[in-house]
C-alpha cells in the first residue's frame, strides 16, 4: 500500500495509479506526457496544504501543472501567473462557471493565482483543465 507521506519511499506511477483508483488519473497523466512530450517529476512536498508525494509537469522551465493524488480522485494545481493572465482572460468565455468560481475564489498573491482543481470525472471541469494547461 502506497504511503504518500513517507519521504523515504519514492513511489512509481503504478503505485500512485493504484492508490488513486480512478481511470481518469491515468488518462490525464498520459495526456500531459504525450501532449507536451515531457517527463514527469515525482517530488515530496512538505507544504501544509498537501504534504506528501506529488507529480510535477514542467516544460521549458515553466510548471504546467502539479498532480496531488487522493483516494478516488486527484487535484490539479495550475498557477496563473502574470504572463498567463492575458491568455487566461481571453479563455474565460470558453470556461465553465465552475472554473471561473475557482479562479475568482483563489485570491491573488504576488501576481499569481493558484487554482486547485479536483478531478473525479471526465466532464467540463476536466476539459477546462486541459485548456488551462495549454496556456
CSV table of N, CA, C and O in Angstrom, one decimal:
chain,number,residue,atom,x,y,z
A,1,UNK,N,0.8,-1.2,0.0
A,1,UNK,CA,0.0,0.0,0.0
A,1,UNK,C,0.9,1.2,0.0
A,1,UNK,O,1.8,1.4,0.8
A,2,UNK,N,0.6,2.2,-0.9
A,2,UNK,CA,1.4,3.4,-1.0
A,2,UNK,C,1.2,4.3,0.2
A,2,UNK,O,0.1,4.5,0.7
A,3,UNK,N,2.3,4.8,0.7
A,3,UNK,CA,2.2,5.7,1.8
A,3,UNK,C,2.8,7.1,1.3
A,3,UNK,O,4.0,7.2,1.2
A,4,UNK,N,1.8,8.0,0.9
A,4,UNK,CA,2.2,9.2,0.3
A,4,UNK,C,3.0,10.1,1.2
A,4,UNK,O,3.7,11.1,0.8
A,5,UNK,N,3.0,9.9,2.6
A,5,UNK,CA,3.7,10.8,3.5
A,5,UNK,C,5.0,10.3,3.9
A,5,UNK,O,5.7,10.9,4.7
A,6,UNK,N,5.4,9.1,3.3
A,6,UNK,CA,6.7,8.5,3.6
A,6,UNK,C,7.8,9.0,2.6
A,6,UNK,O,7.8,8.5,1.5
A,7,UNK,N,8.6,10.0,3.0
A,7,UNK,CA,9.6,10.6,2.1
A,7,UNK,C,10.6,9.6,1.7
A,7,UNK,O,11.3,9.7,0.6
A,8,UNK,N,10.9,8.5,2.5
A,8,UNK,CA,11.9,7.6,2.2
A,8,UNK,C,11.6,6.6,1.1
A,8,UNK,O,12.5,5.9,0.5
A,9,UNK,N,10.3,6.5,0.7
A,9,UNK,CA,9.9,5.6,-0.4
A,9,UNK,C,9.4,6.4,-1.6
A,9,UNK,O,8.3,6.9,-1.5
A,10,UNK,N,10.2,6.4,-2.6
A,10,UNK,CA,9.7,7.1,-3.8
A,10,UNK,C,8.8,6.2,-4.6
A,10,UNK,O,9.1,5.1,-5.0
A,11,UNK,N,7.5,6.7,-4.8
A,11,UNK,CA,6.5,5.9,-5.5
A,11,UNK,C,6.8,5.8,-7.0
A,11,UNK,O,7.4,6.7,-7.5
A,12,UNK,N,6.3,4.8,-7.6
A,12,UNK,CA,6.3,4.7,-9.0
A,12,UNK,C,4.9,5.0,-9.5
A,12,UNK,O,3.9,5.0,-8.7
A,13,UNK,N,4.7,5.3,-10.8
A,13,UNK,CA,3.4,5.7,-11.3
A,13,UNK,C,2.4,4.6,-11.1
A,13,UNK,O,1.2,4.9,-10.8
A,14,UNK,N,2.8,3.3,-11.1
A,14,UNK,CA,1.8,2.3,-10.9
A,14,UNK,C,1.3,2.3,-9.5
A,14,UNK,O,0.1,2.0,-9.2
A,15,UNK,N,2.1,2.7,-8.5
A,15,UNK,CA,1.7,2.8,-7.1
A,15,UNK,C,0.7,3.9,-7.0
A,15,UNK,O,-0.3,3.7,-6.3
A,16,UNK,N,0.9,5.0,-7.6
A,16,UNK,CA,0.0,6.1,-7.5
A,16,UNK,C,-1.3,5.8,-8.2
A,16,UNK,O,-2.4,6.2,-7.7
A,17,UNK,N,-1.2,5.2,-9.4
A,17,UNK,CA,-2.4,4.9,-10.1
A,17,UNK,C,-3.3,3.9,-9.3
A,17,UNK,O,-4.5,4.1,-9.2
A,18,UNK,N,-2.7,3.0,-8.6
A,18,UNK,CA,-3.5,2.1,-7.8
A,18,UNK,C,-4.1,2.8,-6.6
A,18,UNK,O,-5.2,2.6,-6.2
A,19,UNK,N,-3.3,3.7,-6.0
A,19,UNK,CA,-3.7,4.5,-4.8
A,19,UNK,C,-5.0,5.3,-5.2
A,19,UNK,O,-5.9,5.3,-4.5
A,20,UNK,N,-4.9,6.1,-6.3
A,20,UNK,CA,-6.0,6.9,-6.7
A,20,UNK,C,-7.2,6.1,-7.1
A,20,UNK,O,-8.3,6.5,-6.8
A,21,UNK,N,-7.0,5.0,-7.8
A,21,UNK,CA,-8.0,4.1,-8.2
A,21,UNK,C,-9.2,4.8,-9.0
A,21,UNK,O,-10.4,4.6,-8.7
A,22,UNK,N,-8.8,5.6,-9.9
A,22,UNK,CA,-9.7,6.3,-10.8
A,22,UNK,C,-9.1,6.3,-12.2
A,22,UNK,O,-8.0,6.9,-12.3
A,23,UNK,N,-9.7,5.7,-13.2
A,23,UNK,CA,-9.1,5.7,-14.5
A,23,UNK,C,-8.8,7.1,-15.1
A,23,UNK,O,-7.9,7.2,-16.0
A,24,UNK,N,-9.5,8.1,-14.6
A,24,UNK,CA,-9.2,9.4,-15.2
A,24,UNK,C,-7.8,9.9,-14.8
A,24,UNK,O,-7.2,10.6,-15.6
A,25,UNK,N,-7.3,9.4,-13.7
A,25,UNK,CA,-5.9,9.8,-13.3
A,25,UNK,C,-4.9,9.3,-14.4
A,25,UNK,O,-4.1,10.1,-14.9
A,26,UNK,N,-4.9,8.1,-14.7
A,26,UNK,CA,-4.0,7.5,-15.7
A,26,UNK,C,-4.2,8.2,-17.0
A,26,UNK,O,-3.3,8.5,-17.8
A,27,UNK,N,-5.5,8.4,-17.4
A,27,UNK,CA,-5.8,9.1,-18.7
A,27,UNK,C,-5.2,10.5,-18.7
A,27,UNK,O,-4.6,10.9,-19.7
A,28,UNK,N,-5.3,11.3,-17.7
A,28,UNK,CA,-4.8,12.6,-17.6
A,28,UNK,C,-3.3,12.6,-17.6
A,28,UNK,O,-2.6,13.4,-18.3
A,29,UNK,N,-2.7,11.7,-16.8
A,29,UNK,CA,-1.2,11.6,-16.7
A,29,UNK,C,-0.7,11.3,-18.1
A,29,UNK,O,0.3,12.0,-18.5
A,30,UNK,N,-1.3,10.4,-18.8
A,30,UNK,CA,-0.8,10.0,-20.2
A,30,UNK,C,-1.0,11.2,-21.2
A,30,UNK,O,-0.1,11.5,-22.0
A,31,UNK,N,-2.1,11.9,-21.0
A,31,UNK,CA,-2.4,13.0,-21.9
A,31,UNK,C,-1.3,14.1,-21.8
A,31,UNK,O,-0.8,14.6,-22.8
A,32,UNK,N,-1.0,14.4,-20.6
A,32,UNK,CA,0.0,15.5,-20.4
A,32,UNK,C,1.4,15.1,-20.9
A,32,UNK,O,2.1,15.9,-21.6
A,33,UNK,N,1.8,13.8,-20.6
A,33,UNK,CA,3.1,13.4,-21.1
A,33,UNK,C,3.1,13.4,-22.7
A,33,UNK,O,4.1,13.9,-23.3
A,34,UNK,N,2.1,12.9,-23.3
A,34,UNK,CA,2.0,12.8,-24.8
A,34,UNK,C,1.8,14.2,-25.4
A,34,UNK,O,2.5,14.5,-26.4
A,35,UNK,N,1.0,15.0,-24.9
A,35,UNK,CA,0.7,16.3,-25.5
A,35,UNK,C,1.9,17.2,-25.4
A,35,UNK,O,2.1,18.0,-26.4
A,36,UNK,N,2.6,17.2,-24.3
A,36,UNK,CA,3.7,18.1,-24.2
A,36,UNK,C,5.1,17.5,-24.3
A,36,UNK,O,6.1,18.2,-24.1
A,37,UNK,N,5.1,16.2,-24.5
A,37,UNK,CA,6.4,15.4,-24.6
A,37,UNK,C,7.3,15.8,-23.5
A,37,UNK,O,8.4,16.3,-23.7
A,38,UNK,N,6.9,15.5,-22.3
A,38,UNK,CA,7.7,15.8,-21.1
A,38,UNK,C,7.8,14.6,-20.2
A,38,UNK,O,6.9,13.7,-20.2
A,39,UNK,N,8.8,14.6,-19.3
A,39,UNK,CA,9.0,13.6,-18.3
A,39,UNK,C,8.5,14.2,-17.0
A,39,UNK,O,9.0,15.2,-16.6
A,40,UNK,N,7.6,13.5,-16.3
A,40,UNK,CA,7.1,14.0,-15.0
A,40,UNK,C,8.2,13.9,-13.9
A,40,UNK,O,9.0,13.0,-14.0
A,41,UNK,N,8.0,14.8,-12.9
A,41,UNK,CA,8.9,14.8,-11.8
A,41,UNK,C,8.1,14.4,-10.6
A,41,UNK,O,7.1,15.0,-10.2
A,42,UNK,N,8.6,13.4,-9.9
A,42,UNK,CA,8.0,13.0,-8.6
A,42,UNK,C,8.7,13.7,-7.5
A,42,UNK,O,9.9,13.6,-7.4
A,43,UNK,N,7.9,14.5,-6.7
A,43,UNK,CA,8.5,15.3,-5.7
A,43,UNK,C,7.8,15.2,-4.4
A,43,UNK,O,6.6,14.9,-4.4
A,44,UNK,N,8.5,15.3,-3.3
A,44,UNK,CA,7.9,15.2,-2.0
A,44,UNK,C,7.7,16.6,-1.5
A,44,UNK,O,8.7,17.4,-1.5
A,45,UNK,N,6.5,17.0,-1.1
A,45,UNK,CA,6.2,18.3,-0.6
A,45,UNK,C,6.0,18.3,0.9
A,45,UNK,O,5.3,17.4,1.4
A,46,UNK,N,6.5,19.3,1.6
A,46,UNK,CA,6.2,19.5,3.0
A,46,UNK,C,5.2,20.6,3.2
A,46,UNK,O,4.9,20.9,4.4
A,47,UNK,N,4.6,21.0,2.1
A,47,UNK,CA,3.6,22.1,2.2
A,47,UNK,C,2.4,21.6,3.1
A,47,UNK,O,2.0,20.5,3.0
A,48,UNK,N,1.9,22.6,3.9
A,48,UNK,CA,0.8,22.2,4.8
A,48,UNK,C,-0.5,21.9,4.1
A,48,UNK,O,-1.3,21.1,4.6
A,49,UNK,N,-0.7,22.4,2.9
A,49,UNK,CA,-2.0,22.2,2.2
A,49,UNK,C,-2.0,20.7,1.7
A,49,UNK,O,-3.0,20.0,1.9
A,50,UNK,N,-0.9,20.2,1.1
A,50,UNK,CA,-0.9,18.9,0.5
A,50,UNK,C,0.4,18.2,0.7
A,50,UNK,O,1.2,18.1,-0.2
A,51,UNK,N,0.8,17.9,2.0
A,51,UNK,CA,2.1,17.2,2.2
A,51,UNK,C,2.1,15.8,1.5
A,51,UNK,O,1.1,15.2,1.4
A,52,UNK,N,3.3,15.4,1.1
A,52,UNK,CA,3.4,14.1,0.5
A,52,UNK,C,3.9,14.1,-0.9
A,52,UNK,O,4.3,15.2,-1.4
A,53,UNK,N,3.8,13.0,-1.6
A,53,UNK,CA,4.3,12.9,-2.9
A,53,UNK,C,3.3,13.5,-3.9
A,53,UNK,O,2.1,13.4,-3.8
A,54,UNK,N,3.8,14.2,-4.9
A,54,UNK,CA,3.0,14.8,-6.0
A,54,UNK,C,3.8,14.6,-7.3
A,54,UNK,O,5.0,14.2,-7.3
A,55,UNK,N,3.2,14.9,-8.4
A,55,UNK,CA,3.8,14.8,-9.7
A,55,UNK,C,3.8,16.2,-10.4
A,55,UNK,O,2.7,16.7,-10.6
A,56,UNK,N,4.9,16.7,-10.7
A,56,UNK,CA,5.0,18.0,-11.4
A,56,UNK,C,5.3,17.7,-12.9
A,56,UNK,O,6.1,16.9,-13.3
A,57,UNK,N,4.7,18.5,-13.7
A,57,UNK,CA,4.9,18.5,-15.2
A,57,UNK,C,5.5,19.9,-15.5
A,57,UNK,O,4.8,20.9,-15.4
A,58,UNK,N,6.7,19.9,-16.0
A,58,UNK,CA,7.4,21.2,-16.3
A,58,UNK,C,7.8,21.1,-17.8
A,58,UNK,O,8.3,20.1,-18.3
A,59,UNK,N,7.7,22.3,-18.5
A,59,UNK,CA,8.1,22.4,-19.9
A,59,UNK,C,8.8,23.7,-20.0
A,59,UNK,O,8.2,24.8,-19.7
A,60,UNK,N,10.0,23.7,-20.5
A,60,UNK,CA,10.8,24.9,-20.7
A,60,UNK,C,10.9,25.8,-19.4
A,60,UNK,O,10.8,27.0,-19.5
A,61,UNK,N,11.1,25.1,-18.3
A,61,UNK,CA,11.2,25.9,-17.0
A,61,UNK,C,9.9,26.3,-16.4
A,61,UNK,O,9.9,26.9,-15.3
A,62,UNK,N,8.8,26.1,-17.1
A,62,UNK,CA,7.5,26.5,-16.6
A,62,UNK,C,6.8,25.3,-16.0
A,62,UNK,O,6.7,24.3,-16.7
A,63,UNK,N,6.2,25.5,-14.9
A,63,UNK,CA,5.4,24.4,-14.3
A,63,UNK,C,4.0,24.4,-15.0
A,63,UNK,O,3.2,25.3,-14.8
A,64,UNK,N,3.7,23.4,-15.8
A,64,UNK,CA,2.4,23.3,-16.4
A,64,UNK,C,1.3,23.0,-15.4
A,64,UNK,O,0.2,23.6,-15.4
A,65,UNK,N,1.6,22.0,-14.6
A,65,UNK,CA,0.6,21.6,-13.5
A,65,UNK,C,1.3,20.7,-12.6
A,65,UNK,O,2.3,20.1,-12.9
A,66,UNK,N,0.6,20.5,-11.4
A,66,UNK,CA,1.1,19.5,-10.4
A,66,UNK,C,-0.1,18.7,-10.0
A,66,UNK,O,-1.2,19.2,-9.8
A,67,UNK,N,0.1,17.4,-10.0
A,67,UNK,CA,-1.0,16.4,-9.6
A,67,UNK,C,-0.8,16.0,-8.1
A,67,UNK,O,0.3,15.6,-7.7
A,68,UNK,N,-1.8,16.1,-7.4
A,68,UNK,CA,-1.8,15.6,-6.0
A,68,UNK,C,-2.8,14.4,-5.9
A,68,UNK,O,-4.0,14.6,-6.0
A,69,UNK,N,-2.2,13.2,-5.7
A,69,UNK,CA,-3.1,12.0,-5.7
A,69,UNK,C,-3.9,12.0,-4.4
A,69,UNK,O,-3.4,12.3,-3.3
A,70,UNK,N,-5.2,11.6,-4.5
A,70,UNK,CA,-6.1,11.4,-3.4
A,70,UNK,C,-6.8,10.0,-3.7
A,70,UNK,O,-6.7,9.5,-4.8
A,71,UNK,N,-7.4,9.5,-2.7
A,71,UNK,CA,-8.2,8.2,-2.9
A,71,UNK,C,-9.4,8.5,-3.7
A,71,UNK,O,-10.3,9.3,-3.2
A,72,UNK,N,-9.5,8.0,-4.9
A,72,UNK,CA,-10.7,8.1,-5.7
A,72,UNK,C,-10.7,9.3,-6.6
A,72,UNK,O,-11.6,9.5,-7.5
A,73,UNK,N,-9.8,10.3,-6.4
A,73,UNK,CA,-9.7,11.4,-7.3
A,73,UNK,C,-8.3,12.0,-7.2
A,73,UNK,O,-7.4,11.5,-6.5
A,74,UNK,N,-8.0,13.1,-7.9
A,74,UNK,CA,-6.8,13.8,-7.8
A,74,UNK,C,-7.0,15.3,-8.0
A,74,UNK,O,-8.0,15.7,-8.5
A,75,UNK,N,-6.1,16.1,-7.4
A,75,UNK,CA,-6.2,17.5,-7.5
A,75,UNK,C,-5.1,18.0,-8.5
A,75,UNK,O,-4.0,17.5,-8.4
A,76,UNK,N,-5.5,18.9,-9.4
A,76,UNK,CA,-4.5,19.5,-10.3
A,76,UNK,C,-4.3,21.0,-9.8
A,76,UNK,O,-5.3,21.7,-9.7
A,77,UNK,N,-3.0,21.3,-9.6
A,77,UNK,CA,-2.7,22.7,-9.3
A,77,UNK,C,-2.2,23.3,-10.6
A,77,UNK,O,-1.3,22.8,-11.3
A,78,UNK,N,-2.9,24.5,-11.0
A,78,UNK,CA,-2.4,25.3,-12.1
A,78,UNK,C,-2.2,26.7,-11.6
A,78,UNK,O,-3.1,27.2,-11.0
A,79,UNK,N,-1.0,27.2,-11.9
A,79,UNK,CA,-0.7,28.6,-11.4
A,79,UNK,C,-0.9,29.5,-12.6
A,79,UNK,O,-0.3,29.3,-13.7
A,80,UNK,N,-1.7,30.5,-12.5
A,80,UNK,CA,-1.9,31.5,-13.5
A,80,UNK,C,-1.1,32.7,-13.0
A,80,UNK,O,-1.4,33.4,-12.1
A,81,UNK,N,0.0,32.9,-13.7
A,81,UNK,CA,1.0,34.0,-13.4
A,81,UNK,C,0.7,35.2,-14.2
A,81,UNK,O,-0.2,35.2,-15.1
A,82,UNK,N,1.5,36.2,-14.0
A,82,UNK,CA,1.4,37.5,-14.7
A,82,UNK,C,1.4,37.3,-16.3
A,82,UNK,O,0.6,37.8,-17.0
A,83,UNK,N,2.3,36.4,-16.7
A,83,UNK,CA,2.5,36.2,-18.2
A,83,UNK,C,1.3,35.4,-18.7
A,83,UNK,O,1.0,35.5,-19.9
A,84,UNK,N,0.6,34.6,-17.9
A,84,UNK,CA,-0.5,33.8,-18.4
A,84,UNK,C,-1.9,34.6,-18.3
A,84,UNK,O,-2.9,34.1,-18.8
A,85,UNK,N,-1.9,35.7,-17.5
A,85,UNK,CA,-3.2,36.3,-17.2
A,85,UNK,C,-4.0,36.8,-18.4
A,85,UNK,O,-5.2,36.5,-18.5
A,86,UNK,N,-3.3,37.3,-19.4
A,86,UNK,CA,-3.9,37.8,-20.6
A,86,UNK,C,-4.6,36.6,-21.4
A,86,UNK,O,-5.7,36.7,-21.8
A,87,UNK,N,-3.8,35.6,-21.5
A,87,UNK,CA,-4.3,34.4,-22.2
A,87,UNK,C,-5.5,33.8,-21.5
A,87,UNK,O,-6.5,33.3,-22.1
A,88,UNK,N,-5.4,33.8,-20.1
A,88,UNK,CA,-6.5,33.3,-19.3
A,88,UNK,C,-7.7,34.1,-19.5
A,88,UNK,O,-8.8,33.5,-19.7
A,89,UNK,N,-7.6,35.4,-19.5
A,89,UNK,CA,-8.8,36.3,-19.7
A,89,UNK,C,-9.4,36.1,-21.1
A,89,UNK,O,-10.7,36.2,-21.2
A,90,UNK,N,-8.6,35.8,-22.1
A,90,UNK,CA,-9.2,35.5,-23.4
A,90,UNK,C,-9.9,34.2,-23.4
A,90,UNK,O,-10.9,34.0,-24.2
A,91,UNK,N,-9.5,33.3,-22.6
A,91,UNK,CA,-10.1,31.9,-22.5
A,91,UNK,C,-11.3,31.9,-21.6
A,91,UNK,O,-12.2,31.0,-21.8
A,92,UNK,N,-11.5,32.9,-20.8
A,92,UNK,CA,-12.6,32.9,-19.8
A,92,UNK,C,-14.0,32.6,-20.4
A,92,UNK,O,-14.8,31.8,-19.9
A,93,UNK,N,-14.4,33.2,-21.6
A,93,UNK,CA,-15.7,32.9,-22.1
A,93,UNK,C,-15.9,31.4,-22.5
A,93,UNK,O,-17.0,31.0,-22.5
A,94,UNK,N,-14.8,30.7,-22.7
A,94,UNK,CA,-14.9,29.3,-23.0
A,94,UNK,C,-14.8,28.3,-21.8
A,94,UNK,O,-14.9,27.1,-22.0
A,95,UNK,N,-14.7,28.9,-20.6
A,95,UNK,CA,-14.6,28.1,-19.4
A,95,UNK,C,-15.9,28.0,-18.7
A,95,UNK,O,-16.8,28.9,-18.8
A,96,UNK,N,-16.1,26.9,-18.0
A,96,UNK,CA,-17.3,26.7,-17.2
A,96,UNK,C,-17.4,27.6,-16.0
A,96,UNK,O,-16.3,28.1,-15.6
A,97,UNK,N,-18.6,27.9,-15.5
A,97,UNK,CA,-18.7,28.7,-14.4
A,97,UNK,C,-18.0,28.2,-13.2
A,97,UNK,O,-17.5,28.9,-12.3
A,98,UNK,N,-17.9,26.9,-13.1
A,98,UNK,CA,-17.2,26.2,-12.0
A,98,UNK,C,-15.7,26.6,-12.0
A,98,UNK,O,-15.2,27.0,-10.9
A,99,UNK,N,-15.1,26.6,-13.1
A,99,UNK,CA,-13.6,27.0,-13.1
A,99,UNK,C,-13.5,28.6,-12.9
A,99,UNK,O,-12.6,29.0,-12.2
A,100,UNK,N,-14.5,29.3,-13.4
A,100,UNK,CA,-14.4,30.8,-13.1
A,100,UNK,C,-14.6,31.0,-11.6
A,100,UNK,O,-13.9,31.9,-11.1
A,101,UNK,N,-15.4,30.3,-10.9
A,101,UNK,CA,-15.6,30.4,-9.5
A,101,UNK,C,-14.3,30.1,-8.7
A,101,UNK,O,-13.9,30.7,-7.8
A,102,UNK,N,-13.6,29.0,-9.2
A,102,UNK,CA,-12.4,28.6,-8.6
A,102,UNK,C,-11.3,29.7,-8.7
A,102,UNK,O,-10.6,30.1,-7.8
A,103,UNK,N,-11.3,30.3,-9.9
A,103,UNK,CA,-10.3,31.4,-10.2
A,103,UNK,C,-10.7,32.6,-9.3
A,103,UNK,O,-9.8,33.1,-8.7
A,104,UNK,N,-11.9,33.0,-9.3
A,104,UNK,CA,-12.3,34.2,-8.6
A,104,UNK,C,-12.1,34.0,-7.1
A,104,UNK,O,-11.9,34.9,-6.3
A,105,UNK,N,-12.2,32.8,-6.6
A,105,UNK,CA,-12.1,32.5,-5.2
A,105,UNK,C,-10.7,32.2,-4.7
A,105,UNK,O,-10.4,32.0,-3.6
A,106,UNK,N,-9.8,32.2,-5.7
A,106,UNK,CA,-8.4,31.8,-5.4
A,106,UNK,C,-7.6,32.9,-4.7
A,106,UNK,O,-6.6,32.7,-4.0
A,107,UNK,N,-7.9,34.2,-5.0
A,107,UNK,CA,-7.1,35.3,-4.4
A,107,UNK,C,-5.8,35.4,-5.1
A,107,UNK,O,-5.2,34.4,-5.6
A,108,UNK,N,-5.3,36.6,-5.2
A,108,UNK,CA,-4.0,36.8,-5.9
A,108,UNK,C,-2.9,37.1,-4.9
A,108,UNK,O,-3.1,37.8,-4.0
A,109,UNK,N,-1.8,36.5,-5.2
A,109,UNK,CA,-0.6,36.7,-4.4
A,109,UNK,C,0.6,36.8,-5.3
A,109,UNK,O,0.9,35.9,-6.1
A,110,UNK,N,1.3,37.9,-5.1
A,110,UNK,CA,2.5,38.2,-5.9
A,110,UNK,C,2.2,38.0,-7.4
A,110,UNK,O,3.0,37.5,-8.2
A,111,UNK,N,1.0,38.5,-7.8
A,111,UNK,CA,0.7,38.4,-9.3
A,111,UNK,C,0.3,37.1,-9.8
A,111,UNK,O,0.2,36.9,-11.0
A,112,UNK,N,0.0,36.1,-8.9
A,112,UNK,CA,-0.3,34.8,-9.3
A,112,UNK,C,-1.6,34.3,-8.6
A,112,UNK,O,-1.9,34.8,-7.5
A,113,UNK,N,-2.3,33.4,-9.3
A,113,UNK,CA,-3.4,32.7,-8.7
A,113,UNK,C,-3.2,31.2,-8.8
A,113,UNK,O,-2.8,30.7,-9.9
A,114,UNK,N,-3.4,30.6,-7.7
A,114,UNK,CA,-3.2,29.1,-7.6
A,114,UNK,C,-4.5,28.4,-7.7
A,114,UNK,O,-5.3,28.5,-6.7
A,115,UNK,N,-4.8,27.8,-8.8
A,115,UNK,CA,-6.1,27.1,-8.9
A,115,UNK,C,-5.9,25.6,-8.5
A,115,UNK,O,-5.2,24.9,-9.2
A,116,UNK,N,-6.6,25.2,-7.5
A,116,UNK,CA,-6.6,23.8,-7.0
A,116,UNK,C,-7.9,23.2,-7.5
A,116,UNK,O,-9.0,23.6,-7.0
A,117,UNK,N,-7.8,22.3,-8.5
A,117,UNK,CA,-9.0,21.7,-9.1
A,117,UNK,C,-9.0,20.2,-9.0
A,117,UNK,O,-8.2,19.5,-9.4
A,118,UNK,N,-10.1,19.8,-8.2
A,118,UNK,CA,-10.3,18.3,-8.0
A,118,UNK,C,-10.9,17.7,-9.3
A,118,UNK,O,-11.8,18.3,-9.9
A,119,UNK,N,-10.3,16.6,-9.7
A,119,UNK,CA,-10.9,15.9,-10.9
A,119,UNK,C,-11.3,14.5,-10.5
A,119,UNK,O,-10.5,13.8,-9.9
A,120,UNK,N,-12.6,14.2,-10.8
A,120,UNK,CA,-13.1,12.9,-10.5
A,120,UNK,C,-13.6,12.2,-11.8
A,120,UNK,O,-13.5,11.0,-12.0
A,121,UNK,N,-14.3,13.1,-12.6
A,121,UNK,CA,-14.9,12.5,-13.8
A,121,UNK,C,-14.4,13.3,-15.1
A,121,UNK,O,-13.9,14.4,-15.0
A,122,UNK,N,-14.6,12.6,-16.2
A,122,UNK,CA,-14.3,13.3,-17.5
A,122,UNK,C,-15.5,14.2,-17.9
A,122,UNK,O,-16.4,13.8,-18.6
A,123,UNK,N,-15.5,15.4,-17.4
A,123,UNK,CA,-16.6,16.3,-17.6
A,123,UNK,C,-16.0,17.7,-18.0
A,123,UNK,O,-14.9,17.8,-18.5
A,124,UNK,N,-16.8,18.7,-17.9
A,124,UNK,CA,-16.4,20.1,-18.3
A,124,UNK,C,-15.2,20.5,-17.5
A,124,UNK,O,-14.3,21.2,-18.1
A,125,UNK,N,-15.2,20.2,-16.3
A,125,UNK,CA,-14.0,20.6,-15.4
A,125,UNK,C,-12.7,20.0,-16.0
A,125,UNK,O,-11.7,20.7,-16.1
A,126,UNK,N,-12.8,18.7,-16.4
A,126,UNK,CA,-11.6,18.0,-16.9
A,126,UNK,C,-11.2,18.7,-18.2
A,126,UNK,O,-10.0,19.0,-18.4
A,127,UNK,N,-12.2,19.0,-19.1
A,127,UNK,CA,-11.8,19.7,-20.4
A,127,UNK,C,-11.3,21.1,-20.1
A,127,UNK,O,-10.4,21.5,-20.8
A,128,UNK,N,-11.8,21.8,-19.1
A,128,UNK,CA,-11.3,23.1,-18.8
A,128,UNK,C,-9.8,23.0,-18.3
A,128,UNK,O,-9.0,23.9,-18.7
A,129,UNK,N,-9.5,22.0,-17.5
A,129,UNK,CA,-8.1,21.9,-17.1
A,129,UNK,C,-7.2,21.7,-18.2
A,129,UNK,O,-6.1,22.3,-18.3
A,130,UNK,N,-7.6,20.9,-19.2
A,130,UNK,CA,-6.8,20.7,-20.4
A,130,UNK,C,-6.6,22.0,-21.1
A,130,UNK,O,-5.5,22.3,-21.6
A,131,UNK,N,-7.6,22.9,-21.2
A,131,UNK,CA,-7.5,24.2,-21.9
A,131,UNK,C,-6.5,25.0,-21.1
A,131,UNK,O,-5.7,25.7,-21.7
A,132,UNK,N,-6.6,25.0,-19.8
A,132,UNK,CA,-5.7,25.8,-18.9
A,132,UNK,C,-4.2,25.5,-19.0
A,132,UNK,O,-3.4,26.4,-19.1
A,133,UNK,N,-3.9,24.2,-19.1
A,133,UNK,CA,-2.5,23.8,-19.2
A,133,UNK,C,-2.0,24.1,-20.6
A,133,UNK,O,-0.8,24.1,-20.7
A,134,UNK,N,-2.8,24.3,-21.5
A,134,UNK,CA,-2.4,24.6,-22.9
A,134,UNK,C,-2.1,26.1,-23.0
A,134,UNK,O,-1.6,26.6,-24.0
A,135,UNK,N,-2.4,26.9,-22.0
A,135,UNK,CA,-2.0,28.3,-22.0
A,135,UNK,C,-0.5,28.4,-22.1
A,135,UNK,O,0.1,29.3,-22.6
